Coordinates of C-alpha atoms in Angstrom, one line a residue:
Chain A
X1 CA 4.9 0.6 19.7
X2 CA 7.4 -2.1 21.1
X3 CA 11.1 -0.9 21.4
X4 CA 13.3 -2.2 18.4
X5 CA 17.1 -1.8 17.2
X6 CA 17.8 0.0 13.7
X7 CA 20.5 -0.4 11.0
X8 CA 21.2 1.3 7.9
X9 CA 22.5 -2.0 5.7
X10 CA 25.7 -1.5 3.8
X11 CA 24.7 -3.6 0.7
X12 CA 21.9 -5.9 -0.1
X13 CA 23.6 -9.2 0.5
X14 CA 24.5 -7.6 4.1
X15 CA 20.9 -7.0 4.5
X16 CA 20.0 -10.1 3.7
X17 CA 22.8 -11.5 6.2
X18 CA 21.7 -9.5 9.0
X19 CA 17.9 -11.0 8.5
X20 CA 19.0 -14.4 8.9
X21 CA 21.5 -14.1 11.4
X22 CA 18.6 -11.8 13.7
X23 CA 15.5 -13.3 14.7
X24 CA 12.6 -10.9 14.8
X25 CA 14.1 -8.5 12.4
X26 CA 12.3 -7.1 9.2
X27 CA 13.5 -5.1 6.5
X28 CA 12.3 -1.5 6.2
X29 CA 12.0 0.8 3.1
X30 CA 9.0 2.8 2.8
X31 CA 7.5 1.8 5.8
X32 CA 4.1 2.9 4.8
X33 CA 2.5 -0.3 6.0
X34 CA 5.2 -1.7 8.2
X35 CA 5.2 1.4 10.7
X36 CA 1.4 1.4 10.4
X37 CA 1.2 -2.2 11.8
X38 CA 4.1 -1.3 14.3
X39 CA 1.9 1.2 15.8
X40 CA -1.0 -1.1 16.5
X41 CA 1.7 -3.8 17.4
X42 CA 0.6 -6.4 14.7
X43 CA 4.1 -6.2 13.9
X44 CA 6.5 -6.1 16.8
X45 CA 10.0 -6.6 15.2
X46 CA 12.9 -6.6 17.5
X47 CA 15.2 -5.1 14.6
X48 CA 14.9 -2.9 11.7
X49 CA 17.5 -3.3 8.6
X50 CA 17.1 0.0 6.5
X51 CA 17.3 -1.1 3.0
X52 CA 17.2 2.7 1.6
X53 CA 20.2 4.2 0.1
X54 CA 21.5 1.0 -1.4
X55 CA 21.3 1.9 -5.1
X56 CA 18.2 0.0 -5.8
X57 CA 16.1 2.9 -6.8
X58 CA 16.6 2.9 -10.2
X59 CA 14.7 1.8 -13.5
X60 CA 17.1 0.2 -16.3
X61 CA 16.1 -1.0 -19.7
X62 CA 17.2 -4.7 -19.9
X63 CA 19.1 -6.0 -23.2
X64 CA 16.1 -8.4 -24.3
X65 CA 13.4 -5.5 -24.3
X66 CA 12.5 -5.9 -20.1
X67 CA 12.8 -3.5 -17.6
X68 CA 14.4 -3.7 -14.4
X69 CA 12.5 -1.8 -11.4
X70 CA 15.0 -1.5 -8.2
X71 CA 13.1 -2.8 -5.1
X72 CA 13.2 0.7 -3.2
X73 CA 12.1 2.7 -6.6
X74 CA 9.0 5.0 -4.9
X75 CA 5.5 4.3 -6.3
X76 CA 4.9 7.5 -7.7
X77 CA 8.4 7.3 -9.6
X78 CA 7.4 3.7 -11.0
X79 CA 4.1 5.0 -12.4
X80 CA 5.5 8.5 -13.7
X81 CA 8.5 6.9 -15.3
X82 CA 8.3 7.4 -19.5
X83 CA 9.3 4.0 -20.4
X84 CA 6.3 2.5 -18.1
X85 CA 3.8 5.1 -19.1
X86 CA 4.3 4.1 -22.4
X87 CA 5.0 0.5 -22.6
X88 CA 3.6 -0.8 -19.2
X89 CA 0.5 1.5 -19.1
X90 CA -1.5 -0.9 -16.9
X91 CA 1.2 -0.8 -14.4
X92 CA 1.2 3.1 -14.3
X93 CA -2.7 3.0 -13.8
X94 CA -2.9 0.7 -11.2
X95 CA -0.1 2.6 -8.9
X96 CA -1.7 5.8 -9.7
X97 CA -5.3 4.2 -8.4
X98 CA -3.5 3.1 -5.1
X99 CA -2.6 5.1 -2.1
X100 CA -2.5 9.1 -1.8
X101 CA 0.1 11.1 -3.3
X102 CA 2.0 11.3 0.1
X103 CA 2.0 7.5 0.4
X104 CA 3.1 6.9 -3.3
X105 CA 6.1 9.1 -2.6
X106 CA 7.3 7.1 -0.2
X107 CA 6.1 3.1 -0.8
X108 CA 8.3 1.0 -2.6
X109 CA 8.0 -1.6 -5.7
X110 CA 8.9 -4.5 -3.1
X111 CA 6.9 -3.0 -0.2
X112 CA 4.1 -3.0 -2.2
X113 CA 4.3 -6.4 -3.2
X114 CA 4.8 -7.3 0.8
X115 CA 1.9 -5.2 1.8
X116 CA -0.2 -7.3 4.2
X117 CA -3.9 -7.5 4.1
X118 CA -6.2 -4.5 5.3
X119 CA -8.4 -7.2 6.8
X120 CA -10.0 -5.2 10.0
X121 CA -9.7 -8.1 12.1
X122 CA -5.8 -8.7 11.4
X123 CA -5.4 -5.0 12.5
X124 CA -7.3 -5.6 15.7
X125 CA -5.1 -7.6 18.4
X126 CA -7.9 -7.8 20.3
X127 CA -9.8 -10.2 18.1
X128 CA -8.4 -13.9 17.2
X129 CA -6.6 -13.8 13.6
X130 CA -4.9 -16.9 12.1
X131 CA -2.7 -14.7 10.3
X132 CA -1.6 -13.1 13.5
X133 CA -1.7 -16.1 15.7
X134 CA -2.0 -19.6 13.6
X135 CA -4.8 -21.4 15.4
X136 CA -6.8 -19.0 17.0
X137 CA -9.6 -18.7 14.5
X138 CA -10.6 -16.3 11.8
X139 CA -12.8 -13.6 13.0
X140 CA -14.1 -12.4 9.5
X141 CA -15.8 -15.7 8.4
X142 CA -19.0 -15.3 10.1
X143 CA -18.1 -11.2 11.0
X144 CA -17.8 -8.3 8.9
X145 CA -16.4 -9.7 5.5
X146 CA -17.5 -6.9 3.1
X147 CA -14.0 -6.5 1.9
X148 CA -13.1 -10.2 1.7
X149 CA -12.2 -12.7 -0.7
X150 CA -14.4 -14.5 -3.1
X151 CA -12.0 -17.0 -4.5
X152 CA -8.9 -19.0 -3.5
X153 CA -10.1 -18.4 0.2
X154 CA -9.8 -21.2 3.1
X155 CA -11.3 -22.3 6.5
X156 CA -8.6 -20.2 8.4
X157 CA -8.4 -17.1 6.3
X158 CA -10.8 -15.1 3.9
X159 CA -8.3 -12.0 3.6
X160 CA -7.6 -10.1 0.3
X161 CA -4.1 -8.8 -0.7
X162 CA -4.9 -5.1 -0.8
X163 CA -2.0 -4.2 -3.8
X164 CA -3.3 -2.9 -7.1
X165 CA 0.5 -2.7 -8.3
X166 CA 0.8 -6.7 -7.8
X167 CA -2.2 -7.2 -10.1
X168 CA -0.5 -5.4 -12.9
X169 CA 2.6 -7.2 -12.1
X170 CA 0.8 -10.4 -12.4
X171 CA -0.9 -9.7 -16.0
X172 CA 2.4 -8.5 -16.8
X173 CA 4.2 -11.8 -16.2
X174 CA 6.7 -9.8 -13.7
X175 CA 9.3 -11.5 -12.0
X176 CA 10.6 -11.2 -8.2
X177 CA 14.6 -11.0 -8.1
X178 CA 15.9 -11.6 -4.9
X179 CA 19.1 -12.1 -2.7
X180 CA 19.9 -14.6 0.3
X181 CA 22.7 -16.4 1.6
X182 CA 22.2 -18.7 -1.5
X183 CA 22.9 -16.2 -3.8
X184 CA 20.2 -14.7 -6.9
X185 CA 16.9 -16.3 -7.2
X186 CA 14.0 -15.2 -9.5
X187 CA 10.7 -16.0 -8.5
X188 CA 7.7 -15.7 -11.5
X189 CA 5.4 -13.2 -9.8
X190 CA 2.5 -16.3 -10.1
X191 CA 4.9 -18.3 -7.5
X192 CA 5.1 -15.2 -5.6
X193 CA 1.9 -14.6 -3.5
X194 CA 0.4 -18.0 -1.6
X195 CA -3.0 -18.7 -0.9
X196 CA -3.8 -18.7 2.7
X197 CA -4.3 -22.4 3.0
X198 CA -3.7 -23.9 6.8
X199 CA -1.0 -21.5 7.1
X200 CA -2.3 -17.8 6.2
X201 CA 0.7 -16.2 8.1
X202 CA 3.1 -17.6 5.3
X203 CA 2.3 -15.0 2.8
X204 CA 5.0 -15.2 0.0
X205 CA 7.3 -17.6 -1.3
X206 CA 10.3 -15.5 0.1
X207 CA 12.4 -17.7 2.4
X208 CA 14.1 -16.2 5.9
X209 CA 16.9 -13.9 5.2
X210 CA 16.1 -13.5 1.4
X211 CA 15.4 -9.9 0.5
X212 CA 13.9 -8.7 -2.8
X213 CA 16.3 -6.6 -4.9
X214 CA 14.2 -5.7 -8.1
X215 CA 11.2 -6.5 -9.8
X216 CA 11.9 -7.5 -13.7
X217 CA 9.6 -6.9 -16.3
X218 CA 9.3 -9.2 -19.6
X219 CA 9.4 -7.2 -22.9
X220 CA 6.0 -5.3 -23.6
X221 CA 2.9 -7.1 -24.5
X222 CA 0.8 -5.5 -27.6
X223 CA -2.8 -4.3 -26.9
X224 CA -4.7 -2.3 -25.0
X225 CA -3.6 -1.8 -21.3
X226 CA -6.6 -1.3 -18.8
X227 CA -6.7 -1.1 -15.1
X228 CA -10.0 -0.4 -13.8
X229 CA -10.5 -0.1 -10.1
X230 CA -14.0 -0.3 -8.3
X231 CA -14.2 1.2 -4.8
X232 CA -16.4 3.1 -2.5
X233 CA -14.7 6.4 -3.1
X234 CA -13.3 7.9 -6.2
X235 CA -10.1 7.9 -4.7
X236 CA -7.8 6.7 -2.0
X237 CA -9.9 3.6 -1.0
X238 CA -8.8 -0.2 -1.6
X239 CA -10.3 -2.1 -4.2
X240 CA -13.8 -3.7 -3.8
X241 CA -12.6 -5.5 -7.2
X242 CA -10.1 -4.5 -9.5
X243 CA -9.2 -5.6 -13.6
X244 CA -5.8 -5.2 -14.9
X245 CA -6.1 -6.3 -18.7
X246 CA -4.2 -6.3 -21.9
X247 CA -6.4 -6.8 -24.7
X248 CA -5.2 -7.0 -28.3
X249 CA -8.0 -7.0 -30.6
X250 CA -8.3 -7.0 -34.3
X251 CA -10.1 -4.0 -36.4
X252 CA -13.2 -6.5 -36.9
X253 CA -13.8 -6.5 -33.2
X254 CA -12.2 -10.1 -32.7
X255 CA -10.0 -10.9 -29.7
X256 CA -6.5 -11.7 -30.7
X257 CA -5.4 -12.4 -27.1
X258 CA -6.6 -11.0 -23.7
X259 CA -4.7 -10.8 -20.4
X260 CA -6.5 -10.5 -17.1
X261 CA -5.6 -10.3 -13.5
X262 CA -8.1 -9.4 -10.7
X263 CA -7.5 -7.5 -7.3
X264 CA -9.6 -7.2 -4.5
X265 CA -11.1 -10.9 -4.4
X266 CA -8.4 -13.2 -3.4
X267 CA -5.0 -13.9 -1.3
X268 CA -3.0 -13.1 -4.1
X269 CA -3.7 -11.3 -7.5
X270 CA -6.1 -13.7 -9.1
X271 CA -5.5 -14.9 -13.2
X272 CA -7.2 -17.8 -14.5
X273 CA -5.9 -19.1 -17.7
X274 CA -9.1 -20.8 -18.6
X275 CA -10.8 -17.6 -19.2
X276 CA -8.1 -15.7 -21.2
X277 CA -8.3 -18.9 -23.5
X278 CA -11.8 -18.6 -23.6
X279 CA -11.7 -15.1 -25.1
X280 CA -8.7 -15.7 -27.4
X281 CA -10.1 -15.7 -31.1
X282 CA -13.6 -14.9 -29.7
X283 CA -16.0 -11.9 -30.8
X284 CA -15.8 -9.1 -28.5
X285 CA -19.3 -9.0 -26.7
X286 CA -21.3 -9.8 -23.5
X287 CA -21.2 -13.6 -24.7
X288 CA -17.5 -13.7 -24.8
X289 CA -17.4 -11.6 -21.5
X290 CA -20.0 -14.0 -19.6
X291 CA -18.0 -16.7 -21.0
X292 CA -14.5 -15.2 -19.3
X293 CA -16.3 -13.9 -16.1
X294 CA -17.5 -17.8 -15.9
X295 CA -14.0 -19.0 -15.7
X296 CA -12.7 -16.1 -13.4
X297 CA -15.4 -17.1 -10.9
X298 CA -15.3 -20.6 -11.0
X299 CA -15.8 -22.0 -7.4
X300 CA -16.7 -18.2 -6.1
X301 CA -17.9 -18.1 -2.6
X302 CA -19.3 -15.1 -0.7
X303 CA -19.1 -14.9 2.9
X304 CA -22.4 -12.6 3.4
X305 CA -21.3 -9.2 3.4
X306 CA -19.2 -9.7 0.6
X307 CA -21.5 -11.6 -1.9
X308 CA -22.0 -8.5 -4.0
X309 CA -18.4 -8.9 -5.3
X310 CA -19.1 -12.0 -7.3
X311 CA -21.9 -10.1 -10.0
X312 CA -19.7 -6.6 -9.3
X313 CA -16.5 -8.9 -10.6
X314 CA -18.7 -10.2 -13.8
X315 CA -20.1 -6.5 -14.5
X316 CA -16.6 -4.9 -14.0
X317 CA -14.9 -7.4 -16.6
X318 CA -17.8 -6.9 -18.9
X319 CA -17.2 -3.3 -19.1
X320 CA -13.5 -3.6 -19.4
X321 CA -13.9 -5.7 -22.6
X322 CA -16.9 -3.5 -24.1
X323 CA -14.4 -0.7 -23.5
X324 CA -11.3 -2.4 -24.9
Chain B
X1 CA -24.5 -11.1 22.1
X2 CA -24.2 -9.0 18.8
X3 CA -27.3 -7.2 17.8
X4 CA -28.4 -6.1 14.2
X5 CA -27.8 -2.6 15.1
X6 CA -24.1 -3.2 16.1
X7 CA -23.6 -5.4 12.5
X8 CA -25.5 -2.5 10.6
X9 CA -23.1 0.1 12.4
X10 CA -20.1 -1.8 12.0
X11 CA -20.8 -2.4 8.4
X12 CA -21.6 1.4 7.7
X13 CA -18.1 2.2 8.9
X14 CA -16.4 -0.2 7.3
X15 CA -17.9 1.0 4.2
X16 CA -17.1 4.6 5.3
X17 CA -13.3 4.2 6.4
X18 CA -13.1 0.7 4.5
X19 CA -9.2 0.2 4.5
X20 CA -8.5 0.2 8.3
X21 CA -11.5 0.1 9.9
X22 CA -11.0 -2.0 13.4
X23 CA -14.1 -3.9 13.8
X24 CA -16.6 -2.0 16.6
X25 CA -19.0 -4.7 17.1
X26 CA -18.3 -8.4 16.2
X27 CA -18.6 -10.8 18.9
X28 CA -16.2 -13.9 18.2
X29 CA -18.0 -16.4 20.3
X30 CA -20.5 -15.8 18.0
X31 CA -18.6 -15.3 15.2
X32 CA -16.3 -18.3 15.0
X33 CA -18.3 -21.2 16.3
X34 CA -17.0 -24.2 14.3
X35 CA -14.2 -26.6 14.5
X36 CA -12.1 -24.1 16.5
X37 CA -10.6 -27.1 18.2
X38 CA -9.5 -28.6 15.0
X39 CA -7.8 -25.3 13.7
X40 CA -5.9 -25.2 16.9
X41 CA -4.9 -28.6 17.2
X42 CA -3.6 -28.0 13.3
X43 CA -2.0 -24.5 13.8
X44 CA -0.2 -26.3 16.9
X45 CA 1.3 -28.7 14.6
X46 CA 2.2 -26.6 12.0
X47 CA 4.0 -24.2 14.6
X48 CA 6.0 -27.7 15.7
X49 CA 7.3 -28.2 12.0
X50 CA 8.3 -24.7 12.0
X51 CA 10.2 -24.6 14.9
X52 CA 11.7 -28.1 14.6
X53 CA 13.0 -27.2 10.8
X54 CA 14.4 -23.8 12.2
X55 CA 16.5 -25.3 15.1
X56 CA 17.7 -28.7 13.0
X57 CA 17.9 -27.8 9.3
X58 CA 19.6 -25.5 6.9
X59 CA 16.8 -26.0 4.6
X60 CA 15.3 -23.2 3.2
X61 CA 12.6 -21.9 5.8
X62 CA 9.6 -19.8 4.4
X63 CA 9.5 -16.5 5.7
X64 CA 6.3 -16.7 7.6
X65 CA 5.8 -13.7 9.6
X66 CA 5.2 -15.0 13.1
X67 CA 8.4 -14.9 15.0
X68 CA 8.7 -16.7 18.5
X69 CA 7.9 -13.9 21.2
X70 CA 10.8 -12.3 22.6
X71 CA 11.3 -10.1 26.1
X72 CA 10.8 -6.2 25.5
X73 CA 14.2 -4.6 25.7
X74 CA 14.8 -1.1 27.0
X75 CA 14.4 1.6 24.0
X76 CA 17.3 2.2 21.5
X77 CA 18.6 5.8 21.4
X78 CA 20.4 7.2 18.4
X79 CA 21.6 10.3 17.3
X80 CA 19.9 11.9 14.3
X81 CA 21.0 15.3 12.2
X82 CA 18.2 16.9 10.3
X83 CA 18.3 19.9 8.2
X84 CA 14.9 21.8 9.3
X85 CA 13.5 24.7 7.4
X86 CA 17.3 25.5 6.6
X87 CA 18.4 25.2 9.8
X88 CA 20.9 22.0 10.7
X89 CA 19.6 20.2 14.0
X90 CA 21.0 17.2 15.9
X91 CA 18.7 15.3 18.2
X92 CA 19.0 12.3 20.0
X93 CA 15.7 9.9 20.1
X94 CA 14.3 6.6 20.7
X95 CA 14.4 4.8 17.4
X96 CA 10.5 4.5 17.6
X97 CA 10.2 8.5 17.1
X98 CA 8.8 9.7 13.8
X99 CA 9.7 12.9 12.0
X100 CA 6.1 14.2 12.9
X101 CA 7.1 13.8 17.0
X102 CA 10.6 15.0 16.4
X103 CA 9.5 18.2 14.6
X104 CA 6.5 18.9 17.5
X105 CA 8.4 17.7 20.4
X106 CA 12.0 18.1 19.9
X107 CA 11.8 21.2 18.0
X108 CA 8.8 22.6 19.3
X109 CA 7.4 23.1 15.4
X110 CA 3.9 22.5 16.5
X111 CA 2.7 23.8 12.9
X112 CA 2.4 20.3 11.5
X113 CA -0.6 18.5 13.1
X114 CA -0.8 14.4 14.3
X115 CA -4.3 13.9 13.0
X116 CA -4.7 9.8 12.7
X117 CA -1.0 9.2 13.0
X118 CA -1.5 6.5 10.5
X119 CA -0.7 7.9 7.0
X120 CA -4.6 8.5 6.5
X121 CA -5.8 11.8 7.0
X122 CA -2.4 13.9 5.6
X123 CA -2.5 16.6 8.7
X124 CA 1.2 15.6 9.5
X125 CA 2.4 16.6 5.6
X126 CA 5.6 18.0 5.5
X127 CA 8.3 18.2 2.6
X128 CA 11.3 16.0 3.0
X129 CA 13.9 16.1 0.2
X130 CA 11.0 18.6 -1.5
X131 CA 8.6 15.8 -1.6
X132 CA 5.2 15.9 0.1
X133 CA 5.5 13.0 2.6
X134 CA 3.3 11.9 5.7
X135 CA 5.7 12.9 8.8
X136 CA 3.9 10.5 11.2
X137 CA 4.9 7.4 9.0
X138 CA 8.3 8.6 8.8
X139 CA 10.9 7.1 11.4
X140 CA 13.5 10.0 12.1
X141 CA 16.5 7.6 12.2
X142 CA 15.7 6.6 8.4
X143 CA 15.8 10.4 7.5
X144 CA 19.4 11.2 9.0
X145 CA 21.1 13.8 7.3
X146 CA 18.3 15.0 4.7
X147 CA 16.2 18.0 4.3
X148 CA 12.7 18.8 5.8
X149 CA 10.5 21.9 5.2
X150 CA 7.5 22.4 7.3
X151 CA 4.6 24.9 7.2
X152 CA 7.0 27.4 9.4
X153 CA 9.7 27.1 7.1
X154 CA 7.7 27.9 3.6
X155 CA 6.7 31.4 5.0
X156 CA 6.0 33.6 7.9
X157 CA 3.1 35.8 8.8
X158 CA 5.3 38.6 7.5
X159 CA 6.1 36.9 4.2
X160 CA 3.7 34.3 3.3
X161 CA 4.2 31.8 0.7
X162 CA 2.0 32.0 -2.2
X163 CA 0.1 29.2 -0.9
X164 CA -0.4 30.5 2.3
X165 CA -1.8 33.4 0.9
X166 CA -4.5 32.0 -1.4
X167 CA -5.5 30.1 1.5
X168 CA -6.2 33.2 3.1
X169 CA -7.6 35.0 0.2
X170 CA -10.0 32.2 -0.5
X171 CA -11.1 31.3 3.4
X172 CA -9.8 27.6 2.2
X173 CA -10.3 26.3 5.8
X174 CA -12.5 26.5 8.7
X175 CA -11.0 24.9 12.0
X176 CA -7.4 25.2 10.3
X177 CA -6.4 22.0 11.9
X178 CA -5.8 20.5 8.4
X179 CA -4.5 23.4 7.0
X180 CA -0.9 23.1 7.2
X181 CA -0.9 19.6 5.9
X182 CA -3.0 20.8 3.2
X183 CA -0.7 23.8 2.2
X184 CA 2.3 21.6 2.2
X185 CA 0.6 18.8 0.2
X186 CA -0.5 21.2 -2.3
X187 CA 3.1 22.9 -2.5
X188 CA 4.7 19.4 -3.2
X189 CA 1.6 18.4 -5.5
X190 CA 2.2 21.4 -7.7
X191 CA 5.9 20.5 -7.9
X192 CA 4.8 17.0 -9.2
X193 CA 2.7 18.5 -11.7
X194 CA 5.7 20.6 -12.8
X195 CA 7.7 17.4 -13.2
X196 CA 5.0 15.8 -15.6
X197 CA 3.9 13.2 -13.1
X198 CA 0.6 12.0 -14.2
X199 CA -2.4 11.0 -11.8
X200 CA -5.1 8.6 -11.5
X201 CA -7.4 10.8 -13.7
X202 CA -4.9 11.7 -16.3
X203 CA -6.6 10.8 -19.6
X204 CA -3.3 10.7 -21.7
X205 CA -0.7 9.1 -19.7
X206 CA 1.9 10.3 -22.2
X207 CA 0.8 13.8 -22.2
X208 CA -0.9 15.1 -19.1
X209 CA -2.9 18.2 -20.1
X210 CA -4.1 20.9 -18.1
X211 CA -4.5 20.9 -14.1
X212 CA -8.3 20.7 -14.0
X213 CA -10.1 20.8 -10.7
X214 CA -10.8 17.0 -11.1
X215 CA -6.9 16.7 -11.5
X216 CA -6.3 18.8 -8.3
X217 CA -9.0 16.9 -6.2
X218 CA -7.5 13.8 -7.1
X219 CA -3.9 14.6 -6.3
X220 CA -5.0 15.8 -3.1
X221 CA -7.1 13.0 -1.9
X222 CA -4.6 12.1 0.7
X223 CA -5.4 15.2 2.6
X224 CA -8.7 15.3 4.6
X225 CA -10.7 18.0 5.5
X226 CA -13.5 17.4 7.8
X227 CA -14.8 20.9 7.5
X228 CA -15.1 19.7 4.4
X229 CA -13.6 23.1 2.8
X230 CA -12.6 21.5 -0.2
X231 CA -14.2 23.7 -2.7
X232 CA -12.3 26.5 -1.4
X233 CA -9.0 24.7 -1.1
X234 CA -9.2 23.8 -5.3
X235 CA -9.7 27.5 -5.7
X236 CA -6.8 28.4 -3.8
X237 CA -4.6 25.6 -5.4
X238 CA -5.7 26.9 -8.6
X239 CA -4.9 30.5 -7.8
X240 CA -1.1 29.4 -7.3
X241 CA -1.2 27.2 -10.0
X242 CA -2.2 29.9 -12.8
X243 CA -0.2 32.5 -10.9
X244 CA -2.9 34.7 -9.7
X245 CA -1.4 35.5 -5.8
X246 CA 1.6 36.8 -4.7

């Protein structure tokens, strides 16, 4: 690990200001991903700004019916919160399907959104990676790419975002609240995670010196909440594909509305409006599921080892809809 | 030259440990034959735009994760106060020092083990402020003023913690290397159950039911045992959960 200096921020604004003032600084909250990356020297911050103990660890009900989740609320606390379990079950389920008990006790809401990809070439500093070194090349294209993207990838990067929580946040239309020298800003989750394009090193729409203070959930959405994660082991593994869904079905089996977001397949939580439109008003069944899957998978492309994700996603979506 | 065998091995390893498997075999000169030059040029152009933007304009700049290289500085030393197993201790450490290294190297508490050092195996699990935590992924400076309980603080050979006694009675280990982490983790896990916290396998989020074997296995999945003593570990935890040991 490279050397670094350390400070404990006195307020969110002070933390944001410190990050703007010092090149090479990083915020640290749970640290479960950042420290891991620092140990392999993928991350080499010169300065760490500790944003724990700033009072950002609260979950509050909002007057309009939504919920404000502080940036440093631990994943385990968020999953166990009674409001989240009752009204946003897809979020609890997604959180509980990620990592281990120990990691969830430490990992935070904002840190989970900001997780880096687990692409093995990104982690291996002896291999070229455009995300680490722009212009170096992508080792996963033509390499071992079983875990990689099937939609939204580019010739520069086929990595996936590893989070389960973010997929649920996407289906819930969450918003990311930030603070910077310019004041408060609220970013819709749909605009938060970027596709790799020609700049895979830029993963979010956060600006320099901008810090996440909370994630805002709108009022609850009616329907059955499902998070289905398909992985190599029964527990403690990243998703091959995952589906977060909120399905509102009438008693005759007709779908009133369906919201779906997908994990493990793209550089961002993946959501396709056309697929949801295809389901609205349709009868539940294999043909409507296939029509939705066609739209989710529009333009999908495998890179060899991960070709299986295309039929796997179709099958998983069909199973989720059959269950709803 | 990458062989089929290499590729099969890498693919198999990635399946076994998909999260963070560094590739063992891919040969990049084989893997990325195309358009390298174009990519490099594009990257250089982008880098120029970014640096210019940074130096001359106050416009918002997206927080890409690439910082200009900086000379490495000497280590920063900082004082840290901890309450370890009920005892107040004060150490001065390099900011890079983890809680695990403070316990083992500064305080000679060697019960907590360094397995993977990346939060994957759970051998370093301790209780920080009562919650099970991977000590290897915790910087000591970030835990200043906090309480830590290690395997040495749970019980002693003369006065075993019920979980330690249960692991002995059920023979919940072979080599014993993962055992301190397993025991600290299971103590923390049962505290979570007592608080009504659900797990991935909990059927009804609103009303978590009994602590089934399936629940124990899921909740303990962050602790690996390479001797595979899992069945007896589950039995030991069940004994304690059901109050069958003293």
